[in-house]
């Protein structure tokens, strides 16, 4: 690890003596740069393990600190073998007598005869063949597990010490290829550097709030002697996160107060025609959201409103309403989407609705040729493009609106304070954010603070909840049978390909291959199209258009269909290897069906139950149990920990790793109070800057 020292300038105490170039560093001086070293610097971490760690967000040594244990092992009594009774968990300290192993199907079973002074028992491990050679007769070992009629089923073991089998050993969100043992081992190494985290909170504040030092809090979190100790540590860390967030929020709120926007006149003739042209009656939630937007647009402070509603709840109609309000006033509006596919999809939908109204819609994406792009930019600059749909990045970086009045930001699950300010800078449009991420109330208050929200709680009346089933691979033929029945009735279907975490190109190739396979197997005789991120935009558009026009029966797709795709005649979806997807992602995918009046189905196909991690099984169960996005969000919180609620794509803002939103209401208040007192002093300003900066940066990527 390298040790470039932070420049420290100290006054010299002796007049007339030249100070040394640098002062020697006191031994206890924190060296945060050691935490920025790559994880490969830890013992036992090679490139392969580093890659697996990177996949769960651990790249630097310090990253090991910022992941909260899911839970802690229960305290269990140490027992003698002869006292083991029933199936209660226990710890035994024993000596190995002999070892043997065998296979049963894909399962590798390792058995050791172990003994203490009271007796002997057969201990079993599953799928840990490498252990065999370490269990030489005579080896002393500590086992945690349960006695059953076959012997002692081992859940964790220690050959030395008690790290694994101890009471309150932390249980981390593991992945299939990363064991608890490894994660604990790496944490133990990282904890030796815990003092290098330094202490950002001033002593007076810590004293007032009764909070321990950051380093102590981290040590308690990752190696507690009791649950109370772990909780004290967590609260200290959560407090700091909330404090930084509140300082950042206070700052953007102040900025917004200072800015002003031009009010829009009341809705008129164009809006009337728009309403009349819709082929359905608006729901009361949609009406209310529109009224709230109307009220905002009358004010001379820029609108900053979040419209949230489940996938399929009808946000687009409301968004277009806001856009047309600007057009009607002779001004400009824009809708920004996070991806090209989504921008194109929005464009198709909006263009269809606007053409009969005589409103011209322009599309601006990086897939346009340079000439075309230039033309669009000129139209925008001259004010001749009243309504522009494009990707966030392009619109923020390349475009100079002549008179932008309303901006709709379709963020899906990425949002942040910084992004909001970035758009507003220099011009002050009214801004409406759309999100399908179900946001628990506490989170909305915490993360958005000053943001107004409108909610589409009830879906359009003719919707039936999607029926969801979960089958394992060996029964996938039944799923396809069901799918074919829908096709034979004139409906359409999606098949979602497994998630591969490699290059987009590999994902695309796998999807093509799967489509080809299905064409000659399960879906023989049907018209099968394929949609993935490597198609050229024109190809992608023509596949989508063909599916919409019912020239294709089935769309085999990667997660590019996750958002925005809207074909009400598609009534069934099969998700292959569904256990690999996150809960939020599955929920988004499922939202592609159930968009019409027909009963729709979502069939999740997974690997065999024994092969699934605990959390994968929990995710699939949750999907079957409910279609309520709020319930799923809560479950996701429980399964993954709060901070990751909003998905890995989240900006810095939502990285609340230690906050437990459902429990920390009071802590949020305390942090808010503390932030108010601190703002004057400018404390934590750097952290707040970083947070805002990070969010901005992510918003542009
Ligand atoms: P979201 O963007 O919230 O996921 P959309 O705006 O794409 O949802 O709407 C989903 C589908 O519901 C679209 O086909 C849309 O035309 C339709 N829709 C919207 N509002 C209504 C309504 N009030 N009644 C019936 N269908 C509606
Ligand atoms: Mg939508």
XYZ file of C-alpha atoms and ligand atoms in Angstrom:
729
model
C 0.000 0.000 0.000
C 1.390 3.348 -0.786
C 1.564 6.112 1.753
C 1.565 9.487 0.062
C 1.070 11.841 2.945
C -1.602 14.481 2.996
C 0.056 17.873 3.120
C -0.246 19.101 6.666
C 0.767 22.621 7.440
C 1.376 23.366 11.070
C 2.640 26.574 12.627
C 6.140 26.280 13.993
C 6.498 27.063 17.629
C 10.033 28.444 17.531
C 10.803 31.893 16.180
C 13.864 31.961 13.978
C 13.998 28.219 13.359
C 13.176 27.067 9.858
C 10.433 24.486 9.912
C 11.283 21.129 8.377
C 9.863 20.492 4.947
C 7.377 18.041 6.353
C 6.566 17.153 9.899
C 6.905 13.573 10.924
C 3.510 11.980 11.042
C 2.332 10.960 14.501
C 1.872 7.202 14.726
C -1.870 7.503 15.181
C -2.438 9.872 12.295
C -5.127 8.404 10.059
C -4.023 7.476 6.565
C -7.225 7.300 4.550
C -5.274 6.536 1.394
C -4.558 3.056 2.739
C -8.277 2.377 2.503
C -8.253 3.373 -1.128
C -5.843 0.591 -2.035
C -7.256 -2.141 -4.265
C -8.588 -5.210 -2.421
C -5.868 -7.220 -4.125
C -3.547 -5.798 -1.494
C -5.176 -8.017 1.101
C -3.831 -11.491 1.788
C -5.448 -14.157 -0.255
C -7.063 -11.892 -2.849
C -6.074 -12.615 -6.439
C -7.591 -11.310 -9.665
C -10.397 -13.865 -9.702
C -11.562 -13.102 -6.185
C -11.141 -9.379 -6.835
C -13.516 -9.686 -9.779
C -16.096 -11.453 -7.685
C -15.781 -8.819 -4.984
C -16.110 -6.036 -7.546
C -19.414 -7.539 -8.559
C -20.810 -6.832 -5.105
C -19.296 -3.379 -5.057
C -16.068 -4.092 -3.168
C -13.053 -2.766 -5.056
C -11.017 -0.946 -2.453
C -10.002 -2.139 0.984
C -12.222 0.521 2.563
C -15.280 -0.739 0.670
C -15.312 -3.704 3.029
C -16.381 -1.386 5.837
C -19.340 0.119 4.077
C -21.395 -2.985 3.699
C -23.715 -3.652 6.556
C -24.180 -7.215 7.841
C -27.608 -8.537 6.965
C -27.897 -9.999 10.398
C -25.804 -11.591 13.136
C -25.640 -15.234 14.118
C -27.805 -16.125 17.074
C -25.977 -16.817 20.315
C -25.958 -20.566 20.839
C -24.790 -22.674 23.752
C -21.591 -24.687 23.583
C -22.486 -28.339 24.190
C -20.958 -31.746 24.698
C -21.874 -34.297 22.073
C -23.771 -36.420 24.558
C -25.890 -33.392 25.524
C -27.011 -32.592 21.965
C -30.748 -32.856 21.902
C -33.442 -32.018 19.374
C -32.606 -29.835 16.418
C -31.536 -26.681 18.244
C -28.441 -24.948 16.988
C -25.329 -25.575 19.069
C -21.570 -25.278 19.046
C -19.371 -28.307 19.755
C -15.602 -28.452 20.211
C -14.332 -31.725 18.849
C -11.460 -33.679 17.387
C -11.547 -35.307 13.946
C -11.313 -39.122 13.915
C -11.780 -39.918 10.222
C -13.070 -38.340 7.008
C -14.833 -39.605 3.900
C -16.682 -38.073 0.975
C -19.211 -39.091 -1.631
C -21.418 -37.617 -4.329
C -25.142 -37.580 -4.690
C -26.077 -36.062 -8.035
C -24.545 -32.628 -8.124
C -24.162 -32.605 -4.359
C -20.790 -33.405 -2.782
C -21.128 -34.640 0.745
C -18.222 -34.649 3.143
C -18.536 -36.618 6.367
C -16.196 -36.588 9.376
C -16.411 -38.696 12.487
C -15.709 -36.276 15.314
C -15.531 -36.803 19.052
C -15.227 -35.087 22.394
C -14.845 -36.659 25.827
C -18.572 -37.409 25.972
C -19.031 -39.256 22.693
C -18.829 -39.339 18.936
C -20.998 -38.001 16.074
C -20.933 -37.829 12.274
C -20.549 -34.248 11.049
C -21.578 -33.421 7.455
C -20.753 -30.612 5.046
C -22.222 -30.021 1.589
C -20.252 -28.926 -1.469
C -16.984 -28.145 0.304
C -14.700 -30.870 -1.071
C -11.516 -28.855 -0.490
C -12.024 -29.235 3.219
C -11.311 -32.939 3.135
C -7.555 -32.673 3.189
C -7.588 -30.191 6.045
C -9.551 -32.518 8.299
C -6.706 -34.887 9.193
C -7.438 -37.248 12.067
C -6.503 -35.491 15.299
C -7.424 -31.986 14.034
C -9.224 -29.865 16.630
C -12.284 -28.104 15.240
C -15.171 -25.968 16.450
C -18.493 -26.628 14.748
C -21.723 -24.666 14.697
C -24.755 -26.500 13.423
C -27.696 -28.714 14.265
C -27.987 -32.322 15.270
C -30.372 -34.352 13.149
C -31.074 -38.034 12.696
C -28.056 -38.426 10.411
C -25.594 -36.720 12.723
C -24.502 -33.089 12.929
C -25.186 -30.774 9.964
C -22.434 -28.156 10.009
C -23.356 -24.564 9.179
C -19.983 -23.030 10.031
C -16.667 -24.164 11.448
C -13.371 -22.878 12.777
C -10.099 -24.710 12.625
C -8.508 -21.945 14.645
C -10.190 -19.312 16.784
C -13.902 -18.592 16.778
C -14.482 -16.119 13.947
C -17.095 -18.234 12.188
C -18.822 -20.019 14.990
C -18.916 -17.171 17.490
C -22.124 -15.704 18.814
C -23.116 -12.619 16.824
C -20.781 -13.432 13.950
C -21.890 -11.043 11.182
C -23.736 -12.494 8.193
C -23.080 -10.463 5.032
C -25.031 -10.351 1.808
C -23.015 -13.123 0.178
C -23.208 -14.211 -3.416
C -23.025 -17.693 -4.790
C -19.325 -17.480 -5.432
C -18.354 -15.617 -2.272
C -18.624 -17.439 1.019
C -19.375 -15.910 4.400
C -16.080 -17.285 5.571
C -14.162 -15.370 2.935
C -16.096 -12.176 3.544
C -15.460 -12.377 7.282
C -11.809 -13.129 6.767
C -11.347 -10.090 4.525
C -13.201 -7.873 6.943
C -10.961 -9.013 9.757
C -7.956 -7.900 7.702
C -9.555 -4.577 6.805
C -10.499 -3.901 10.411
C -6.829 -3.635 11.276
C -6.888 -0.384 9.312
C -10.090 0.909 10.817
C -8.369 3.923 12.466
C -7.510 5.163 8.988
C -11.108 6.150 8.433
C -10.482 9.236 10.571
C -13.255 11.152 12.293
C -15.352 13.593 10.291
C -17.774 14.476 13.086
C -16.656 17.233 15.457
C -16.177 16.175 19.073
C -18.805 18.606 20.363
C -21.428 17.183 18.068
C -20.545 13.613 19.002
C -20.777 14.463 22.664
C -24.136 16.181 22.225
C -25.589 13.269 20.279
C -23.907 10.572 22.329
C -22.150 9.016 19.346
C -18.978 6.900 19.388
C -15.960 7.464 17.154
C -16.369 6.327 13.577
C -13.636 3.706 13.858
C -15.201 2.238 16.996
C -18.582 2.227 15.339
C -17.219 0.271 12.374
C -15.465 -2.203 14.628
C -18.657 -2.716 16.606
C -20.687 -3.175 13.453
C -18.403 -5.826 12.014
C -17.287 -7.566 15.210
C -19.839 -6.933 17.919
C -19.868 -8.602 21.314
C -23.599 -8.050 21.563
C -26.450 -6.952 19.335
C -26.732 -3.718 21.307
C -23.126 -2.894 20.534
C -23.682 -3.547 16.842
C -26.720 -1.295 16.868
C -24.859 1.554 18.574
C -22.252 1.346 15.834
C -24.819 1.292 13.089
C -26.643 4.311 14.479
C -23.413 6.332 14.570
C -22.735 5.525 10.917
C -26.308 6.154 9.861
C -26.269 9.501 11.611
C -23.287 10.660 9.596
C -24.891 9.587 6.323
C -28.076 11.404 7.152
C -26.222 14.472 8.251
C -24.309 14.775 4.988
C -27.505 14.212 3.079
C -29.321 16.907 5.026
C -26.547 19.422 4.498
C -26.711 18.728 0.777
C -30.485 19.024 0.729
C -30.466 22.298 2.634
C -28.090 23.645 0.075
C -30.173 22.728 -2.970
C -33.323 23.978 -1.274
C -31.686 27.355 -0.748
C -30.595 27.469 -4.369
C -34.077 26.724 -5.548
C -35.598 29.439 -3.400
C -33.328 31.915 -5.093
C -34.252 30.903 -8.627
C -37.354 31.970 -10.435
C -39.377 30.720 -13.389
C -41.892 32.252 -15.679
C -45.438 31.153 -14.792
C -47.477 29.519 -17.578
C -50.980 30.701 -18.468
C -53.897 28.405 -17.677
C -54.658 25.365 -19.823
C -56.467 26.143 -23.060
C -57.578 24.787 -26.412
C -54.684 22.426 -27.184
C -55.043 20.721 -23.812
C -58.759 20.374 -24.456
C -58.084 18.599 -27.749
C -55.450 16.442 -26.063
C -57.882 15.271 -23.404
C -60.549 14.599 -26.009
C -58.138 12.540 -28.105
C -57.290 10.053 -25.363
C -59.019 6.709 -25.958
C -59.742 6.245 -22.247
C -60.995 8.134 -19.213
C -58.259 9.457 -16.958
C -58.106 7.950 -13.494
C -58.768 10.207 -10.531
C -55.083 9.971 -9.566
C -54.074 11.154 -13.022
C -56.528 14.045 -12.766
C -55.186 15.008 -9.368
C -51.575 14.903 -10.559
C -52.475 17.161 -13.487
C -54.211 19.625 -11.169
C -51.121 19.670 -8.952
C -48.955 20.360 -11.972
C -51.314 23.157 -13.045
C -50.953 24.797 -9.652
C -47.144 24.559 -9.843
C -47.018 26.066 -13.306
C -48.875 29.148 -12.146
C -46.122 29.985 -9.691
C -42.957 31.948 -10.300
C -40.794 29.421 -8.413
C -39.797 26.580 -10.725
C -41.850 23.432 -10.307
C -39.905 20.569 -8.789
C -42.248 17.639 -8.605
C -41.817 13.908 -8.475
C -44.530 11.845 -10.136
C -44.356 8.319 -8.946
C -46.509 5.391 -9.791
C -46.161 1.715 -10.463
C -45.116 0.488 -13.857
C -48.202 0.704 -16.045
C -49.960 3.226 -13.833
C -50.130 5.741 -16.672
C -47.400 8.293 -16.002
C -46.782 9.048 -19.671
C -50.166 10.664 -20.204
C -49.532 12.961 -17.261
C -46.020 13.761 -18.424
C -47.255 14.643 -21.878
C -49.849 16.893 -20.296
C -47.072 18.915 -18.639
C -45.120 19.048 -21.905
C -48.113 20.240 -23.883
C -48.828 22.959 -21.343
C -45.534 24.546 -22.412
C -46.174 24.014 -26.121
C -49.571 25.578 -25.799
C -48.007 28.699 -24.323
C -45.769 28.944 -27.377
C -42.725 27.782 -25.442
C -40.577 24.636 -25.471
C -40.545 21.406 -23.512
C -38.405 18.306 -23.320
C -38.576 14.761 -22.071
C -35.276 13.207 -21.062
C -34.822 9.455 -20.721
C -31.901 7.501 -19.251
C -31.287 5.259 -22.265
C -31.540 5.399 -26.040
C -34.102 2.600 -26.173
C -36.278 4.362 -23.693
C -35.986 7.704 -25.466
C -36.980 6.061 -28.733
C -39.873 4.296 -27.075
C -41.132 7.533 -25.533
C -40.739 9.220 -28.879
C -42.900 6.618 -30.629
C -45.640 6.883 -28.001
C -45.623 10.654 -27.816
C -45.344 11.221 -31.540
C -48.393 9.042 -32.101
C -50.404 11.101 -29.637
C -49.095 14.458 -30.877
C -49.368 14.063 -34.637
C -53.183 14.339 -34.657
C -52.858 17.424 -32.450
C -50.549 19.066 -34.962
C -47.632 19.203 -32.520
C -44.222 18.423 -33.923
C -42.056 16.071 -31.835
C -38.279 15.855 -32.331
C -36.002 13.018 -31.272
C -32.425 13.640 -30.258
C -30.227 10.615 -29.588
C -26.611 9.827 -30.302
C -27.665 7.298 -32.929
C -28.769 10.084 -35.245
C -26.237 10.922 -37.913
C -24.155 14.034 -37.313
C -26.079 16.023 -39.937
C -29.470 15.079 -38.593
C -28.349 15.815 -35.092
C -27.197 19.227 -36.103
C -30.493 19.987 -37.756
C -32.394 19.052 -34.620
C -30.077 21.152 -32.494
C -30.645 24.142 -34.721
C -34.400 23.693 -34.540
C -34.133 23.603 -30.776
C -31.968 26.682 -30.628
C -34.246 28.660 -32.917
C -37.328 27.633 -30.965
C -38.819 25.696 -33.901
C -38.781 22.374 -32.028
C -41.568 22.722 -29.482
C -41.254 19.237 -27.950
C -37.976 17.344 -27.810
C -37.441 13.779 -26.638
C -33.902 12.602 -26.001
C -31.433 11.059 -23.620
C -30.392 12.917 -20.451
C -26.821 13.188 -21.544
C -27.468 14.718 -24.932
C -29.991 17.212 -23.790
C -27.887 18.356 -20.879
C -24.662 18.635 -22.815
C -25.458 19.546 -26.369
C -28.591 21.517 -26.453
C -29.340 25.160 -26.106
C -33.061 25.689 -25.880
C -34.344 29.031 -26.979
C -37.165 29.043 -24.486
C -37.431 25.901 -22.353
C -40.446 26.042 -20.054
C -41.017 22.435 -18.952
C -38.587 19.534 -18.583
C -39.732 16.022 -17.750
C -36.997 13.755 -16.468
C -37.761 10.071 -16.703
C -35.299 8.727 -14.242
C -36.637 5.314 -13.588
C -34.551 4.345 -10.629
C -31.797 6.855 -10.745
C -32.213 10.224 -9.252
C -30.357 12.635 -7.101
C -30.200 16.162 -5.933
C -27.223 17.002 -8.099
C -28.905 15.903 -11.254
C -31.828 18.126 -10.520
C -29.668 21.165 -10.036
C -27.555 20.380 -13.084
C -30.535 20.673 -15.343
C -31.796 23.825 -13.737
C -28.500 25.647 -13.900
C -28.540 28.673 -16.132
C -32.163 28.248 -17.133
C -35.121 27.685 -14.933
C -37.642 25.363 -16.448
C -40.399 23.753 -14.462
C -39.243 20.213 -13.773
C -41.258 17.029 -13.401
C -39.499 13.811 -12.453
C -41.024 10.452 -13.277
C -40.162 7.365 -11.345
C -41.554 3.879 -11.078
C -39.414 3.037 -8.086
C -41.768 2.648 -5.206
C -40.435 4.967 -2.590
C -41.376 4.422 1.009
C -42.547 7.669 2.563
C -39.644 7.977 4.938
C -37.245 7.691 2.041
C -39.053 10.319 0.012
C -38.765 12.726 2.921
C -35.155 11.851 3.527
C -33.877 11.885 0.020
C -36.011 14.538 -1.522
C -36.696 16.795 1.416
C -37.899 19.752 -0.575
C -39.440 17.885 -3.470
C -43.204 17.884 -4.015
C -44.675 14.533 -4.946
C -47.688 13.306 -6.870
C -48.631 9.699 -6.792
C -50.523 7.456 -9.168
C -51.552 4.923 -6.577
C -54.326 3.174 -8.457
C -53.768 1.641 -11.869
C -56.320 2.229 -14.655
C -59.485 0.441 -13.646
C -59.495 -2.297 -16.258
C -56.224 -3.825 -15.044
C -55.960 -7.187 -13.360
C -52.871 -7.960 -11.317
C -50.391 -10.162 -13.182
C -50.505 -13.774 -12.012
C -46.972 -14.902 -11.226
C -45.697 -18.456 -11.063
C -42.310 -19.889 -10.191
C -41.113 -23.187 -11.655
C -37.727 -24.833 -11.710
C -35.900 -25.609 -14.932
C -36.993 -29.231 -15.077
C -40.549 -27.991 -15.525
C -39.853 -25.199 -17.994
C -41.609 -27.115 -20.770
C -44.883 -26.539 -18.930
C -44.180 -22.821 -18.924
C -43.672 -22.837 -22.698
C -46.817 -24.892 -23.154
C -48.724 -22.200 -21.355
C -47.070 -19.522 -23.438
C -48.047 -21.253 -26.678
C -51.666 -21.354 -25.538
C -51.616 -17.567 -25.288
C -50.070 -17.277 -28.739
C -52.719 -19.579 -30.197
C -55.363 -17.236 -28.806
C -53.820 -14.342 -30.714
C -51.848 -12.884 -27.812
C -48.168 -12.040 -27.749
C -45.361 -12.933 -25.371
C -41.920 -12.061 -24.046
C -39.089 -14.412 -23.190
C -36.414 -12.723 -21.083
C -32.915 -14.153 -21.433
C -30.651 -14.904 -18.496
C -28.687 -12.043 -17.037
C -25.039 -12.343 -17.947
C -22.805 -9.884 -16.193
C -20.296 -9.667 -18.968
C -20.102 -7.452 -21.999
C -23.171 -6.163 -23.770
C -21.891 -7.964 -26.845
C -21.882 -11.327 -25.100
C -25.337 -10.686 -23.742
C -26.555 -9.842 -27.228
C -24.982 -12.921 -28.736
C -26.532 -15.132 -26.074
C -29.938 -13.610 -26.754
C -29.588 -14.211 -30.518
C -28.583 -17.800 -29.882
C -31.480 -18.347 -27.536
C -33.958 -16.890 -30.019
C -32.544 -19.202 -32.678
C -32.810 -22.203 -30.354
C -36.411 -21.385 -29.431
C -37.372 -20.972 -33.113
C -36.544 -24.605 -33.725
C -37.653 -25.970 -30.356
C -40.297 -24.666 -27.954
C -41.467 -21.901 -30.298
C -41.319 -23.747 -33.589
C -43.822 -22.354 -36.090
C -44.207 -19.000 -34.323
C -42.757 -15.677 -35.386
C -39.926 -14.919 -32.992
C -38.045 -11.611 -32.866
C -35.039 -10.691 -30.797
C -34.308 -7.420 -29.006
C -31.042 -6.485 -27.343
C -28.762 -3.541 -26.761
C -26.389 -4.318 -29.625
C -28.932 -3.828 -32.393
C -28.540 -0.707 -34.443
C -31.242 1.849 -33.564
C -33.022 1.412 -36.873
C -33.099 -2.364 -36.379
C -34.292 -1.965 -32.837
C -37.049 0.360 -33.961
C -38.177 -2.015 -36.663
C -38.255 -4.994 -34.271
C -40.332 -2.965 -31.811
C -42.623 -1.705 -34.545
C -43.118 -5.253 -35.885
C -43.986 -6.507 -32.417
C -46.417 -3.644 -31.876
C -48.028 -4.368 -35.259
C -48.400 -8.061 -34.290
C -46.082 -9.174 -37.045
C -44.125 -11.024 -34.366
C -45.614 -13.377 -31.797
C -42.750 -13.505 -29.352
C -40.024 -11.103 -28.409
C -36.925 -12.769 -27.019
C -35.178 -9.990 -25.165
C -32.521 -8.945 -22.733
C -33.286 -6.474 -19.980
C -33.525 -3.712 -22.579
C -37.262 -4.314 -22.404
C -37.174 -3.588 -18.698
C -38.605 -0.146 -19.117
C -40.833 1.684 -21.505
C -41.944 -1.094 -23.825
C -45.703 -0.877 -24.082
C -47.652 -3.561 -25.959
C -50.989 -4.263 -24.255
C -51.582 -7.395 -26.364
C -48.571 -9.097 -24.767
C -50.066 -11.137 -21.955
C -47.419 -13.606 -20.897
C -43.751 -13.459 -20.041
C -41.213 -16.132 -19.251
C -38.115 -15.027 -17.359
C -35.298 -17.528 -17.730
C -32.924 -18.040 -14.797
C -35.009 -15.601 -12.852
C -32.937 -16.259 -9.739
C -30.173 -14.127 -11.209
C -32.241 -10.975 -11.331
C -32.710 -8.450 -8.559
C -36.154 -7.888 -7.137
C -36.550 -4.376 -8.509
C -35.500 -5.629 -11.910
C -37.960 -8.527 -11.873
C -40.701 -6.147 -10.870
C -39.827 -3.821 -13.749
C -39.733 -6.729 -16.188
C -43.081 -8.019 -15.026
C -44.519 -4.566 -15.686
C -44.216 -5.258 -19.431
C -47.276 -7.516 -19.218
C -50.654 -6.732 -17.693
C -50.902 -3.483 -19.636
C -54.291 -4.250 -21.153
C -57.614 -5.568 -19.913
C -56.646 -9.273 -20.374
C -55.422 -11.404 -17.494
C -51.635 -11.613 -17.821
C -49.036 -14.048 -16.551
C -45.410 -13.942 -15.550
C -43.570 -17.256 -15.257
C -40.275 -17.248 -13.436
C -37.987 -20.157 -14.283
C -35.099 -20.809 -11.911
C -32.448 -23.387 -11.227
C -33.163 -26.176 -8.775
C -34.116 -25.026 -5.337
C -31.036 -26.516 -3.618
C -28.816 -24.478 -5.898
C -30.339 -21.138 -4.982
C -28.976 -18.773 -2.368
C -31.257 -17.916 0.504
C -31.898 -14.450 -0.868
C -32.571 -15.649 -4.427
C -35.313 -17.933 -3.131
C -36.705 -15.091 -1.013
C -36.847 -12.818 -4.053
C -38.751 -15.330 -6.148
C -41.165 -16.048 -3.320
C -41.822 -12.345 -2.926
C -42.561 -12.001 -6.650
C -45.110 -14.803 -6.486
C -46.717 -13.416 -3.353
C -47.389 -9.870 -4.460
C -47.518 -7.439 -7.353
C -47.533 -4.464 -5.014
C -44.393 -2.487 -5.700
C -44.375 -0.945 -2.246
C -44.490 -4.305 -0.532
C -41.735 -5.517 -2.852
C -39.626 -2.488 -2.071
C -39.968 -3.231 1.623
C -39.043 -6.855 1.048
C -36.096 -5.776 -1.019
C -34.994 -3.667 1.914
C -35.122 -6.668 4.181
C -33.350 -8.966 1.772
C -30.634 -6.619 0.570
C -30.249 -3.950 3.184
C -31.612 -0.453 2.911
C -28.948 1.309 0.936
C -29.349 -0.772 -2.146
C -33.065 -0.286 -2.393
C -32.767 1.809 -5.462
C -30.456 -0.494 -7.328
C -26.779 -0.466 -8.117
C -27.225 2.229 -10.711
C -28.062 4.637 -7.968
C -26.305 7.891 -7.530
C -24.328 8.706 -4.407
C -27.355 10.147 -2.736
C -29.175 6.966 -2.219
C -26.198 5.125 -0.875
C -27.652 5.109 2.555
C -25.864 2.023 3.689
C -26.468 2.142 7.382
C -29.800 3.865 7.639
C -32.788 1.627 8.320
C -35.562 3.698 6.917
C -38.354 1.985 8.723
C -36.689 2.294 12.111
C -34.748 5.496 11.926
C -37.504 8.102 11.745
C -36.262 9.759 14.915
C -32.649 9.641 13.790
C -33.605 11.365 10.538
C -35.141 14.183 12.598
C -32.043 14.439 14.776
C -29.804 14.622 11.728
C -32.005 17.291 10.221
C -31.765 19.405 13.372
C -28.038 18.920 13.599
C -27.639 19.849 9.928
C -29.548 23.090 10.457
C -27.212 24.074 13.257
C -24.171 23.091 11.280
C -24.902 24.646 7.964
C -23.690 28.047 9.148
C -20.418 26.625 10.317
C -19.911 24.999 6.940
C -18.991 21.687 8.515
C -19.160 18.599 6.334
C -19.331 20.984 3.390
C -16.745 18.912 1.542
C -18.713 15.731 2.035
C -21.890 17.455 0.887
C -20.058 18.793 -2.152
C -18.804 15.348 -2.941
C -22.289 13.933 -2.631
C -23.747 16.552 -4.935
C -20.833 16.196 -7.304
C -21.160 12.435 -7.440
C -24.843 12.619 -8.126
C -24.218 15.086 -10.905
C -21.509 12.985 -12.409
C -23.684 9.903 -12.390
C -26.543 11.798 -13.911
C -24.387 12.591 -16.890
C -22.938 9.183 -17.481
P -46.084 3.961 -16.922
O -45.235 4.896 -17.733
O -46.593 4.575 -15.663
O -45.449 2.643 -16.702
P -47.806 4.178 -19.180
O -47.972 5.630 -19.132
O -46.849 3.633 -20.178
O -47.394 3.650 -17.744
O -49.229 3.528 -19.328
C -49.393 2.142 -19.478
C -50.546 1.857 -20.418
O -51.767 2.273 -19.831
C -50.452 2.574 -21.728
O -50.809 1.675 -22.741
C -51.440 3.716 -21.602
O -51.958 4.081 -22.852
C -52.502 3.096 -20.726
N -53.263 4.039 -19.901
C -52.803 5.162 -19.318
N -53.786 5.786 -18.622
C -54.897 5.020 -18.761
C -56.241 5.132 -18.286
N -56.645 6.143 -17.525
N -57.102 4.140 -18.619
C -56.719 3.094 -19.399
N -55.484 2.946 -19.896
C -54.553 3.898 -19.580
Mg -43.508 4.621 -18.738
